[in-house]
Amino acid sequence: MSDNNPLRDPFDAIADPTRRKLIRILAEPREIPLHELTSQFDMGRTAVSKHLAILKEAGLVLDRKVGRETRFRLNAAPLREVHDWLSFYQKFWTMNMITLGQLLEEEEEQ
Amino acid sequence: MSLTLTLDFQYKTTIEKLWSALTDSSKLAKWVLANDFIPEVGHQFQFRAEPNQYWDGIINCEVLVVDEAQRVLSYTSSVGPEKHTVTWSIQDLGEGQVNLHLEQSGISNEQALNGAKWGVTQWCGELAKLLEQ
């Protein structure tokens, strides 16, 4: 879970292919201005801005005004929650397998 | 697109005891969850976890393979639209060591899955790379 309590669930935020593409582009370790992001999509500036706003609400994107342009960068921290969902089964079975080990040891002692 | 989880654990026990832990309902309940499992192909059963506000706690399952000679057990495992196949196999490593191998493969029905979860599974490979940064 994220500490800064985002307005939007990161699961919803990454459900859309345009937003996933935006995150991939923003994964570069630099700030990217809006026009540079917009140029990579077959949609207008307003549509891209709306997707960026959703990512921002989920805490996945940070923005900063520099002069007349807004620059964006990725904040990957909330993605850990998504990653946790994927590793849920791994944790579940690892815990269970440890319990099984204890169970087998107990049987041995009886 | 589907994901497969594999895990291996080694136990100091016998193949027979490990097989029993996998196929005896009361033993399964001690290390997995309460259940009505019977080792019969086609048997439908449930694992029951504590319900919470998002989930009734029920995992619906159906036995696919019970091969006692090869020590392979397989069943489906479904929660909502997510249907996985869980396959267990046991291998004798000698010197009192036995390996338990788990394979959980996800058979994801693209249309049945809601957008969010589908997005997550499609995306996991790239996600792992991002998290390494």
Tab-separated table of C-alpha atoms in Angstrom:
chain	number	residue	atom	x	y	z
A	1	MET	CA	0.000	0.000	0.000
A	2	SER	CA	1.164	3.476	-0.768
A	3	ASP	CA	1.786	5.887	2.085
A	4	ASN	CA	0.694	9.017	0.258
A	5	ASN	CA	-2.841	7.655	-0.144
A	6	PRO	CA	-3.481	8.287	-3.848
A	7	LEU	CA	-6.967	9.156	-5.055
A	8	ARG	CA	-6.987	6.365	-7.567
A	9	ASP	CA	-6.202	2.672	-7.412
A	10	PRO	CA	-3.029	1.905	-9.413
A	11	PHE	CA	-4.813	-1.198	-10.749
A	12	ASP	CA	-7.354	1.031	-12.514
A	13	ALA	CA	-4.660	3.393	-13.679
A	14	ILE	CA	-2.686	0.745	-15.533
A	15	ALA	CA	-5.738	-1.047	-16.951
A	16	ASP	CA	-5.667	1.153	-20.050
A	17	PRO	CA	-3.173	0.488	-22.903
A	18	THR	CA	-2.545	4.210	-23.525
A	19	ARG	CA	-1.619	4.717	-19.889
A	20	ARG	CA	0.627	1.664	-19.918
A	21	LYS	CA	2.391	3.095	-22.963
A	22	LEU	CA	2.747	6.435	-21.165
A	23	ILE	CA	4.359	4.704	-18.205
A	24	ARG	CA	6.757	2.862	-20.485
A	25	ILE	CA	7.798	6.141	-22.102
A	26	LEU	CA	8.099	7.841	-18.719
A	27	ALA	CA	10.278	5.033	-17.393
A	28	GLU	CA	13.241	6.952	-18.819
A	29	PRO	CA	15.216	8.564	-16.029
A	30	ARG	CA	14.401	12.129	-17.051
A	31	GLU	CA	11.507	14.572	-17.115
A	32	ILE	CA	9.563	14.580	-20.367
A	33	PRO	CA	7.505	17.600	-21.516
A	34	LEU	CA	3.888	17.124	-22.607
A	35	HIS	CA	4.492	17.876	-26.315
A	36	GLU	CA	7.119	15.138	-26.486
A	37	LEU	CA	4.668	12.640	-24.948
A	38	THR	CA	1.820	13.752	-27.205
A	39	SER	CA	3.935	13.244	-30.341
A	40	GLN	CA	4.032	9.491	-29.633
A	41	PHE	CA	0.262	9.021	-29.760
A	42	ASP	CA	-2.417	9.209	-32.452
A	43	MET	CA	-4.539	11.378	-30.204
A	44	GLY	CA	-4.721	15.000	-29.254
A	45	ARG	CA	-2.977	16.831	-26.478
A	46	THR	CA	-6.195	16.987	-24.413
A	47	ALA	CA	-6.688	13.209	-24.544
A	48	VAL	CA	-3.098	12.533	-23.504
A	49	SER	CA	-3.446	15.086	-20.699
A	50	LYS	CA	-6.518	13.262	-19.398
A	51	HIS	CA	-4.591	9.996	-19.225
A	52	LEU	CA	-1.711	11.750	-17.479
A	53	ALA	CA	-4.170	13.207	-14.952
A	54	ILE	CA	-5.400	9.702	-14.117
A	55	LEU	CA	-1.842	8.451	-13.662
A	56	LYS	CA	-1.171	11.463	-11.458
A	57	GLU	CA	-4.203	10.668	-9.294
A	58	ALA	CA	-2.838	7.166	-8.814
A	59	GLY	CA	0.461	8.673	-7.714
A	60	LEU	CA	2.243	7.061	-10.681
A	61	VAL	CA	3.239	10.286	-12.366
A	62	LEU	CA	4.729	13.498	-10.958
A	63	ASP	CA	4.648	16.782	-12.849
A	64	ARG	CA	6.458	20.086	-12.614
A	65	LYS	CA	5.980	23.413	-14.358
A	66	VAL	CA	9.103	24.730	-16.022
A	67	GLY	CA	8.409	28.060	-17.662
A	68	ARG	CA	5.436	27.524	-19.954
A	69	GLU	CA	5.709	23.767	-20.226
A	70	THR	CA	4.794	20.940	-17.864
A	71	ARG	CA	7.297	18.137	-17.491
A	72	PHE	CA	6.385	14.662	-16.356
A	73	ARG	CA	8.238	11.806	-14.736
A	74	LEU	CA	7.384	8.380	-13.369
A	75	ASN	CA	6.942	7.554	-9.709
A	76	ALA	CA	7.160	3.746	-9.660
A	77	ALA	CA	6.458	3.287	-5.925
A	78	PRO	CA	2.685	2.565	-6.189
A	79	LEU	CA	3.471	-0.205	-8.694
A	80	ARG	CA	4.808	-2.248	-5.824
A	81	GLU	CA	1.222	-2.796	-4.757
A	82	VAL	CA	0.492	-4.330	-8.158
A	83	HIS	CA	3.608	-6.429	-7.896
A	84	ASP	CA	2.440	-7.616	-4.475
A	85	TRP	CA	-0.782	-8.832	-6.053
A	86	LEU	CA	1.225	-10.909	-8.510
A	87	SER	CA	3.380	-12.393	-5.811
A	88	PHE	CA	0.379	-13.157	-3.608
A	89	TYR	CA	0.316	-16.815	-4.616
A	90	GLN	CA	4.024	-17.138	-4.152
A	91	LYS	CA	3.717	-15.914	-0.565
A	92	PHE	CA	0.631	-18.034	0.009
A	93	TRP	CA	2.318	-21.265	-1.064
A	94	THR	CA	5.663	-20.488	0.530
A	95	MET	CA	3.951	-19.991	3.885
A	96	ASN	CA	1.940	-23.164	3.386
A	97	MET	CA	4.978	-25.195	2.414
A	98	ILE	CA	6.788	-24.064	5.542
A	99	THR	CA	3.757	-25.119	7.592
A	100	LEU	CA	3.817	-28.472	5.813
A	101	GLY	CA	7.471	-28.891	6.815
A	102	GLN	CA	6.539	-28.386	10.458
A	103	LEU	CA	3.658	-30.809	10.098
A	104	LEU	CA	5.924	-33.491	8.659
A	105	GLU	CA	8.417	-32.961	11.491
A	106	GLU	CA	5.668	-33.369	14.068
A	107	GLU	CA	4.583	-36.624	12.399
A	108	GLU	CA	8.160	-37.837	12.556
A	109	GLU	CA	8.310	-37.242	16.297
A	110	GLN	CA	5.107	-39.124	17.031
B	1	MET	CA	-1.276	-14.559	-21.820
B	2	SER	CA	-0.944	-16.476	-18.602
B	3	LEU	CA	1.519	-16.656	-15.773
B	4	THR	CA	3.019	-19.738	-14.199
B	5	LEU	CA	4.322	-19.874	-10.681
B	6	THR	CA	6.725	-22.665	-9.791
B	7	LEU	CA	8.069	-23.449	-6.356
B	8	ASP	CA	10.237	-26.286	-5.047
B	9	PHE	CA	10.629	-27.325	-1.453
B	10	GLN	CA	12.726	-30.117	-0.006
B	11	TYR	CA	11.531	-32.087	2.968
B	12	LYS	CA	13.143	-34.702	5.143
B	13	THR	CA	10.358	-37.227	4.840
B	14	THR	CA	9.140	-40.077	2.668
B	15	ILE	CA	7.312	-39.917	-0.646
B	16	GLU	CA	4.364	-41.698	0.968
B	17	LYS	CA	4.028	-39.135	3.758
B	18	LEU	CA	4.243	-36.219	1.362
B	19	TRP	CA	1.666	-37.805	-0.948
B	20	SER	CA	-0.606	-38.261	2.035
B	21	ALA	CA	-0.176	-34.584	2.988
B	22	LEU	CA	-1.313	-33.641	-0.534
B	23	THR	CA	-4.237	-36.022	-0.839
B	24	ASP	CA	-5.674	-36.480	2.675
B	25	SER	CA	-8.340	-33.832	3.273
B	26	SER	CA	-7.689	-33.496	7.008
B	27	LYS	CA	-3.941	-33.114	6.445
B	28	LEU	CA	-4.498	-30.597	3.636
B	29	ALA	CA	-6.608	-28.570	6.033
B	30	LYS	CA	-3.628	-28.280	8.366
B	31	TRP	CA	-1.267	-26.709	5.836
B	32	VAL	CA	-3.488	-25.232	3.108
B	33	LEU	CA	-7.117	-24.491	3.968
B	34	ALA	CA	-10.296	-26.235	5.120
B	35	ASN	CA	-11.545	-28.332	2.217
B	36	ASP	CA	-13.680	-31.230	1.012
B	37	PHE	CA	-11.021	-32.752	-1.212
B	38	ILE	CA	-11.202	-36.377	-2.383
B	39	PRO	CA	-8.437	-37.765	-4.630
B	40	GLU	CA	-10.769	-38.713	-7.480
B	41	VAL	CA	-10.543	-37.290	-10.997
B	42	GLY	CA	-13.572	-35.103	-11.683
B	43	HIS	CA	-14.337	-34.502	-7.995
B	44	GLN	CA	-15.366	-30.902	-7.399
B	45	PHE	CA	-14.323	-29.399	-4.096
B	46	GLN	CA	-13.659	-26.127	-2.331
B	47	PHE	CA	-10.914	-24.595	-0.275
B	48	ARG	CA	-12.404	-22.176	2.224
B	49	ALA	CA	-10.454	-19.225	3.544
B	50	GLU	CA	-11.700	-16.581	5.987
B	51	PRO	CA	-14.101	-14.344	4.052
B	52	ASN	CA	-13.327	-10.630	3.849
B	53	GLN	CA	-15.093	-7.600	2.414
B	54	TYR	CA	-13.810	-8.283	-1.114
B	55	TRP	CA	-14.003	-12.049	-1.267
B	56	ASP	CA	-16.246	-14.804	0.099
B	57	GLY	CA	-13.120	-16.858	0.809
B	58	ILE	CA	-14.111	-19.716	-1.472
B	59	ILE	CA	-11.742	-21.305	-3.995
B	60	ASN	CA	-13.611	-23.658	-6.349
B	61	CYS	CA	-11.605	-26.624	-7.542
B	62	GLU	CA	-11.884	-29.745	-9.661
B	63	VAL	CA	-9.503	-32.696	-9.567
B	64	LEU	CA	-7.773	-33.215	-12.945
B	65	VAL	CA	-5.033	-35.784	-12.289
B	66	VAL	CA	-4.417	-38.272	-9.488
B	67	ASP	CA	-1.427	-40.366	-10.471
B	68	GLU	CA	-0.258	-42.185	-7.387
B	69	ALA	CA	2.401	-44.203	-9.265
B	70	GLN	CA	4.068	-41.075	-10.703
B	71	ARG	CA	3.119	-38.998	-7.628
B	72	VAL	CA	1.416	-36.280	-9.638
B	73	LEU	CA	-1.693	-34.452	-8.459
B	74	SER	CA	-3.420	-31.695	-10.386
B	75	TYR	CA	-6.576	-29.649	-9.881
B	76	THR	CA	-8.153	-26.466	-11.138
B	77	SER	CA	-8.416	-23.567	-8.720
B	78	SER	CA	-10.883	-20.758	-9.421
B	79	VAL	CA	-11.665	-17.498	-7.719
B	80	GLY	CA	-14.167	-15.406	-9.685
B	81	PRO	CA	-13.113	-15.278	-13.335
B	82	GLU	CA	-9.547	-16.356	-12.523
B	83	LYS	CA	-9.021	-20.033	-13.219
B	84	HIS	CA	-5.673	-21.592	-12.453
B	85	THR	CA	-4.310	-25.111	-12.636
B	86	VAL	CA	-2.336	-26.298	-9.644
B	87	THR	CA	-0.051	-29.287	-10.231
B	88	TRP	CA	1.979	-31.016	-7.545
B	89	SER	CA	4.715	-33.546	-8.156
B	90	ILE	CA	7.025	-35.389	-5.790
B	91	GLN	CA	10.541	-36.580	-6.461
B	92	ASP	CA	12.787	-38.719	-4.288
B	93	LEU	CA	16.178	-37.026	-3.924
B	94	GLY	CA	17.685	-39.890	-1.909
B	95	GLU	CA	19.217	-39.754	1.585
B	96	GLY	CA	15.810	-39.136	3.117
B	97	GLN	CA	15.176	-35.979	1.080
B	98	VAL	CA	12.046	-35.533	-0.991
B	99	ASN	CA	11.335	-32.657	-3.366
B	100	LEU	CA	7.864	-31.154	-3.627
B	101	HIS	CA	7.307	-29.244	-6.841
B	102	LEU	CA	4.401	-26.848	-7.344
B	103	GLU	CA	3.296	-25.421	-10.635
B	104	GLN	CA	0.390	-22.982	-10.688
B	105	SER	CA	-0.529	-21.899	-14.194
B	106	GLY	CA	-3.100	-19.232	-14.920
B	107	ILE	CA	-5.535	-19.837	-17.726
B	108	SER	CA	-6.811	-16.333	-18.221
B	109	ASN	CA	-9.954	-15.808	-20.234
B	110	GLU	CA	-9.321	-12.407	-21.742
B	111	GLN	CA	-12.967	-11.441	-21.916
B	112	ALA	CA	-13.971	-12.785	-18.547
B	113	LEU	CA	-11.283	-10.890	-16.696
B	114	ASN	CA	-11.983	-7.357	-15.689
B	115	GLY	CA	-9.791	-4.703	-17.198
B	116	ALA	CA	-7.679	-3.961	-14.196
B	117	LYS	CA	-6.569	-7.476	-13.502
B	118	TRP	CA	-6.015	-8.179	-17.167
B	119	GLY	CA	-3.853	-5.112	-17.390
B	120	VAL	CA	-1.811	-6.325	-14.494
B	121	THR	CA	-1.084	-9.787	-15.878
B	122	GLN	CA	-0.260	-8.463	-19.351
B	123	TRP	CA	2.094	-6.033	-17.894
B	124	CYS	CA	3.979	-7.964	-15.279
B	125	GLY	CA	7.140	-8.505	-17.318
B	126	GLU	CA	7.715	-4.823	-17.857
B	127	LEU	CA	6.735	-4.111	-14.290
B	128	ALA	CA	9.453	-6.371	-12.930
B	129	LYS	CA	12.015	-4.387	-14.948
B	130	LEU	CA	10.710	-1.093	-13.597
B	131	LEU	CA	10.939	-2.308	-10.022
B	132	GLU	CA	14.574	-3.239	-10.513
B	133	GLN	CA	15.474	0.373	-11.238
